[in-house]
Tab-separated table of C-alpha atoms and ligand atoms in Angstrom:
chain	number	residue	atom	x	y	z
A	1	MET	CA	115.475	109.168	75.931
A	2	ARG	CA	114.458	109.756	79.544
A	3	LYS	CA	113.450	113.371	80.222
A	4	PRO	CA	115.397	115.001	83.087
A	5	THR	CA	112.929	115.594	85.900
A	6	VAL	CA	112.989	117.607	89.118
A	7	ALA	CA	110.137	117.298	91.557
A	8	GLY	CA	109.634	119.536	94.576
A	9	ASN	CA	107.769	117.960	97.497
A	10	TRP	CA	106.692	120.875	99.696
A	11	LYS	CA	105.245	118.534	102.400
A	12	MET	CA	103.118	120.347	105.073
A	13	ASN	CA	104.845	123.737	104.675
A	14	GLY	CA	103.972	127.249	103.587
A	15	ASP	CA	100.964	129.504	103.536
A	16	LEU	CA	98.968	130.973	100.709
A	17	GLU	CA	101.111	134.096	100.375
A	18	ASN	CA	104.520	132.442	100.299
A	19	THR	CA	103.170	129.671	98.063
A	20	LYS	CA	102.253	132.364	95.506
A	21	CYS	CA	105.706	133.905	95.757
A	22	LEU	CA	107.447	130.581	95.342
A	23	VAL	CA	105.415	129.649	92.249
A	24	ALA	CA	106.039	133.036	90.671
A	25	ALA	CA	109.786	132.737	91.259
A	26	ILE	CA	109.902	129.187	89.865
A	27	LEU	CA	107.947	130.222	86.775
A	28	LYS	CA	110.370	133.086	86.170
A	29	GLY	CA	113.421	130.908	86.761
A	30	LEU	CA	112.181	128.283	84.344
A	31	GLU	CA	112.479	130.766	81.470
A	32	LYS	CA	116.163	129.881	81.286
A	33	ILE	CA	116.000	126.171	82.034
A	34	GLU	CA	115.763	123.940	79.014
A	35	ASN	CA	114.259	120.540	78.442
A	36	THR	CA	113.520	119.658	82.029
A	37	GLU	CA	110.254	118.504	83.529
A	38	VAL	CA	109.627	120.345	86.769
A	39	ILE	CA	106.795	119.243	89.031
A	40	ILE	CA	105.785	120.872	92.325
A	41	PHE	CA	103.751	119.183	95.046
A	42	PRO	CA	102.001	121.780	97.220
A	43	PRO	CA	99.626	120.850	100.031
A	44	TYR	CA	96.083	120.116	98.669
A	45	VAL	CA	94.608	123.333	99.985
A	46	TYR	CA	96.870	125.400	97.703
A	47	LEU	CA	96.245	123.430	94.502
A	48	ASP	CA	93.622	125.848	93.220
A	49	SER	CA	95.823	128.882	93.691
A	50	VAL	CA	98.931	127.178	92.238
A	51	GLY	CA	96.932	125.889	89.234
A	52	GLN	CA	95.559	129.340	88.432
A	53	GLN	CA	99.035	130.924	88.622
A	54	ILE	CA	100.520	128.359	86.262
A	55	ARG	CA	97.611	128.568	83.801
A	56	ASN	CA	97.880	132.385	83.729
A	57	VAL	CA	101.395	132.318	82.350
A	58	LYS	CA	101.340	133.441	78.798
A	59	ILE	CA	104.988	133.005	77.827
A	60	SER	CA	105.971	129.662	76.353
A	61	TYR	CA	108.723	127.822	78.141
A	62	HIS	CA	111.271	125.218	77.114
A	63	SER	CA	110.514	123.586	80.467
A	64	GLN	CA	106.977	123.132	81.645
A	65	LEU	CA	105.880	123.532	85.257
A	66	LEU	CA	103.522	120.731	86.325
A	67	CYS	CA	101.744	120.173	89.594
A	68	GLY	CA	100.875	117.117	91.616
A	69	VAL	CA	99.717	115.952	95.066
A	70	GLN	CA	101.672	114.284	97.879
A	71	ASP	CA	99.222	111.427	98.527
A	72	ILE	CA	95.815	110.085	97.430
A	73	CYS	CA	93.034	107.885	98.791
A	74	GLU	CA	92.916	104.348	97.395
A	75	ASN	CA	89.098	104.671	97.082
A	76	ASP	CA	87.056	106.593	94.596
A	77	ASN	CA	84.523	108.246	96.958
A	78	GLY	CA	82.447	107.551	100.025
A	79	ALA	CA	82.719	107.531	103.754
A	80	PHE	CA	86.486	108.092	104.165
A	81	THR	CA	86.775	111.100	106.505
A	82	GLY	CA	89.675	113.391	105.699
A	83	GLU	CA	90.657	111.736	102.443
A	84	ILE	CA	90.903	113.152	98.876
A	85	SER	CA	90.185	111.074	95.767
A	86	THR	CA	91.529	111.064	92.212
A	87	THR	CA	88.042	112.049	91.032
A	88	MET	CA	88.253	115.310	93.030
A	89	LEU	CA	91.638	116.115	91.551
A	90	LYS	CA	90.093	116.389	88.085
A	91	ASP	CA	88.808	119.869	89.080
A	92	PHE	CA	92.395	121.048	89.537
A	93	TYR	CA	95.626	121.507	87.599
A	94	CYS	CA	97.217	118.261	88.651
A	95	THR	CA	99.063	115.550	86.726
A	96	HIS	CA	101.231	113.637	89.176
A	97	ILE	CA	100.643	111.762	92.461
A	98	ILE	CA	103.340	110.729	94.952
A	99	ILE	CA	102.747	107.210	96.240
A	100	GLY	CA	104.320	105.638	99.295
A	101	HIS	CA	106.551	108.456	100.387
A	102	SER	CA	108.567	107.229	103.373
A	103	GLU	CA	106.730	109.621	105.700
A	104	ARG	CA	103.441	107.983	104.642
A	105	ARG	CA	104.958	104.505	105.051
A	106	HIS	CA	106.604	105.183	108.401
A	107	ILE	CA	104.491	107.798	110.204
A	108	TYR	CA	101.078	106.721	108.818
A	109	LYS	CA	101.988	103.008	108.534
A	110	GLU	CA	101.120	102.603	104.860
A	111	ASN	CA	102.156	99.121	103.759
A	112	ASN	CA	103.053	97.814	100.363
A	113	GLU	CA	99.553	96.572	99.722
A	114	LEU	CA	98.006	100.006	100.381
A	115	CYS	CA	100.657	101.721	98.249
A	116	ALA	CA	99.890	99.312	95.455
A	117	LYS	CA	96.171	100.185	95.549
A	118	LYS	CA	96.969	103.920	95.527
A	119	PHE	CA	99.340	103.435	92.571
A	120	LEU	CA	96.706	101.491	90.681
A	121	ILE	CA	93.888	104.019	91.083
A	122	SER	CA	96.284	106.857	90.185
A	123	ALA	CA	97.429	105.131	87.019
A	124	ASN	CA	93.912	104.034	86.016
A	125	GLU	CA	92.645	107.594	86.397
A	126	GLY	CA	95.293	108.942	84.121
A	127	TYR	CA	97.719	110.468	86.648
A	128	VAL	CA	101.460	109.821	86.693
A	129	PRO	CA	102.269	108.003	89.867
A	130	ILE	CA	105.659	108.651	91.451
A	131	LEU	CA	106.343	105.487	93.438
A	132	CYS	CA	108.775	106.024	96.317
A	133	LEU	CA	111.024	103.145	97.406
A	134	GLY	CA	113.664	103.104	100.113
A	135	GLU	CA	115.294	101.255	102.962
A	136	THR	CA	115.850	102.301	106.554
A	137	LEU	CA	119.353	102.677	108.022
A	138	GLU	CA	118.896	99.417	109.891
A	139	GLU	CA	117.914	97.604	106.735
A	140	ARG	CA	120.943	99.019	104.875
A	141	ASN	CA	123.278	98.025	107.739
A	142	ASN	CA	121.803	94.518	107.649
A	143	ASP	CA	122.454	94.308	103.939
A	144	GLN	CA	118.777	94.168	103.124
A	145	THR	CA	118.534	97.136	100.785
A	146	GLN	CA	117.896	95.104	97.626
A	147	GLU	CA	115.426	92.800	99.367
A	148	VAL	CA	113.387	95.747	100.698
A	149	ILE	CA	113.391	97.628	97.405
A	150	ALA	CA	112.390	94.506	95.452
A	151	ALA	CA	109.517	93.792	97.868
A	152	GLN	CA	108.228	97.371	97.662
A	153	LEU	CA	108.435	97.435	93.895
A	154	GLU	CA	107.103	93.905	93.168
A	155	ALA	CA	104.084	94.450	95.407
A	156	VAL	CA	103.002	97.272	93.111
A	157	ILE	CA	103.844	95.351	89.913
A	158	ALA	CA	101.771	92.383	91.169
A	159	THR	CA	98.709	94.616	91.807
A	160	ALA	CA	98.921	97.184	89.026
A	161	GLY	CA	100.778	95.223	86.302
A	162	ILE	CA	103.976	96.282	84.596
A	163	GLU	CA	101.904	98.029	81.858
A	164	SER	CA	100.866	100.724	84.354
A	165	PHE	CA	104.545	101.576	84.867
A	166	GLN	CA	104.768	102.823	81.289
A	167	ASN	CA	103.539	106.258	82.386
A	168	SER	CA	104.985	106.377	85.846
A	169	ILE	CA	108.083	107.505	87.702
A	170	ILE	CA	110.084	105.830	90.464
A	171	ALA	CA	111.824	107.714	93.273
A	172	TYR	CA	114.545	105.997	95.251
A	173	GLU	CA	114.583	107.662	98.629
A	174	PRO	CA	116.652	106.010	101.360
A	175	VAL	CA	114.801	106.702	104.589
A	176	TRP	CA	118.053	107.533	106.368
A	177	ALA	CA	118.780	110.332	103.874
A	178	ILE	CA	115.422	112.114	103.980
A	179	GLY	CA	115.545	115.423	105.817
A	180	THR	CA	118.716	114.395	107.634
A	181	GLY	CA	121.375	116.211	105.581
A	182	GLN	CA	123.008	112.829	105.055
A	183	THR	CA	122.810	112.264	101.296
A	184	ALA	CA	123.532	108.900	99.714
A	185	SER	CA	126.767	109.146	97.752
A	186	PRO	CA	126.279	109.257	93.974
A	187	GLU	CA	127.687	105.710	93.816
A	188	GLN	CA	125.382	104.382	96.535
A	189	ALA	CA	122.368	105.895	94.769
A	190	GLN	CA	123.551	104.724	91.366
A	191	ASN	CA	123.883	101.130	92.645
A	192	VAL	CA	120.279	101.056	93.833
A	193	HIS	CA	118.932	102.790	90.702
A	194	GLU	CA	120.693	100.211	88.590
A	195	TYR	CA	119.236	97.440	90.755
A	196	ILE	CA	115.711	98.894	90.340
A	197	ARG	CA	116.125	98.696	86.540
A	198	THR	CA	117.348	95.115	86.881
A	199	VAL	CA	114.165	94.138	88.793
A	200	ILE	CA	111.975	95.853	86.147
A	201	THR	CA	113.900	94.094	83.325
A	202	LYS	CA	112.428	90.775	84.551
A	203	TYR	CA	109.015	92.117	83.519
A	204	SER	CA	109.792	94.416	80.603
A	205	GLN	CA	113.073	95.452	79.048
A	206	ASP	CA	111.404	98.489	77.364
A	207	CYS	CA	109.939	99.655	80.649
A	208	ALA	CA	113.324	99.271	82.434
A	209	ASN	CA	114.990	101.360	79.757
A	210	ASP	CA	112.312	104.052	79.601
A	211	ILE	CA	111.229	104.605	83.242
A	212	ARG	CA	112.594	107.671	84.968
A	213	ILE	CA	114.146	107.006	88.383
A	214	LEU	CA	114.653	110.003	90.609
A	215	TYR	CA	116.854	110.155	93.655
A	216	GLY	CA	115.563	111.805	96.836
A	217	GLY	CA	117.098	112.400	100.224
A	218	SER	CA	118.899	115.646	101.230
A	219	VAL	CA	119.553	116.748	97.637
A	220	ASN	CA	120.645	120.422	97.760
A	221	ALA	CA	122.110	123.073	95.460
A	222	LYS	CA	125.621	121.870	96.154
A	223	ASN	CA	125.354	118.094	95.752
A	224	ALA	CA	122.721	117.905	92.976
A	225	LYS	CA	125.149	117.978	90.067
A	226	SER	CA	127.234	115.013	91.138
A	227	ILE	CA	124.146	112.926	91.944
A	228	PHE	CA	122.459	113.769	88.626
A	229	SER	CA	125.599	112.879	86.719
A	230	MET	CA	125.117	109.143	87.381
A	231	PRO	CA	123.784	107.161	84.361
A	232	ASP	CA	120.711	105.667	86.014
A	233	ILE	CA	119.670	108.801	87.955
A	234	ASP	CA	117.185	110.829	85.897
A	235	GLY	CA	116.553	113.624	88.339
A	236	GLY	CA	115.521	114.316	91.867
A	237	LEU	CA	112.665	114.402	94.356
A	238	ILE	CA	113.513	117.346	96.528
A	239	GLY	CA	112.031	118.113	99.952
A	240	GLY	CA	113.629	120.850	102.106
A	241	ALA	CA	115.553	122.547	99.306
A	242	SER	CA	112.441	122.837	97.134
A	243	LEU	CA	111.054	125.433	99.567
A	244	ASN	CA	113.835	127.845	98.716
A	245	GLU	CA	113.375	129.258	95.163
A	246	LYS	CA	117.082	129.912	94.617
A	247	ASP	CA	118.172	126.464	95.714
A	248	PHE	CA	115.378	124.745	93.852
A	249	LEU	CA	116.180	126.540	90.631
A	250	THR	CA	119.877	125.803	91.048
A	251	ILE	CA	118.983	122.098	91.392
A	252	CYS	CA	116.821	122.347	88.235
A	253	GLU	CA	119.749	123.890	86.398
A	254	SER	CA	122.116	121.161	87.621
A	255	ILE	CA	120.435	118.515	85.539
B	301	PGA	P1	114.646	116.081	101.703
B	301	PGA	O1	113.292	115.266	101.397
B	301	PGA	O2	115.122	116.604	100.370
B	301	PGA	O3	114.246	117.176	102.646
B	301	PGA	O4	115.569	115.109	102.285
B	301	PGA	C1	113.102	114.486	100.276
B	301	PGA	C2	111.742	113.866	100.241
B	301	PGA	O5	111.224	113.596	101.334
B	301	PGA	O6	111.170	113.693	99.202
C-alpha cells in the first residue's frame, strides 16, 4: 500500500517570521488530516528553525510532518564554494532531498549524470531522494515525452541501482506545467505515471508496485482532488500553492 504523500517545495521564498507562521499553521491543520505523509522543503537557512518547531510539538498526529531540502551537493565535503552536503544535513531535522527539480536542470544546467550522483549520495546517506522527471513543452509536442522520462530515470538507475529506489519517491513534473497555471490533465499525468511504473518494472516488479509517484506542476486547492484520484498518482509535489497555508492544507485533505 503506497502512502499518500504531499510535499511542499517552498523554493527561494519567505523569511524567518512567515516561515514560522506557515509551519505553525501546517502543524495545526495536520491534526485533522489522517494517514498522509506531509513533507515541507524550506530554504536551507530556515532548516534549524523549522526543525525546532516540529520537534517541539507534543501532540501526536495521525499524519507526521517531515522536512527536507531542495537540492544537495554530489560531494561529501571539500572545496565546493556555496554547496551543502548530506553530512551537514545530519545536524538538522531532515529526511528527504529533492533531486533534479526542473529549475535545477534548466536554470542551473544539471544533467542526468549529475542528478544520478546526487541521488546516489542521498540514498547512501539514508535520506529519501525525490527524483523529479519531466519533459519540456517542445519535447511533448514532438512526441518525445516517454523518451525523455526514460532517459532521466534510467540514468539514475544505471548509477544508483534499482535497490536504492526502494526508499525513494519519484515526482513527475512536466516543465510546461510548473509555475505556469497550466496543469497536466489527470489523464495526461496518469499516462506518464503509468509509463514510469512500466519502465521500473523492467528492473523490479516489487519496486514498480511500491514506489510512490507524485505529480507536480500547478497543483492547487481546486484541481488536487481530480489529479489525486488517478490510480498511479500517489500525491503531489506542490510549489506556489504550498506557500499558502489554507491552500496547502486543502491539498493535503484532498488526498
Ligand atoms: P508549482 O511548482 O506548483 O508552482 O507549479 C511545482 C514544483 O516546482 O515543484
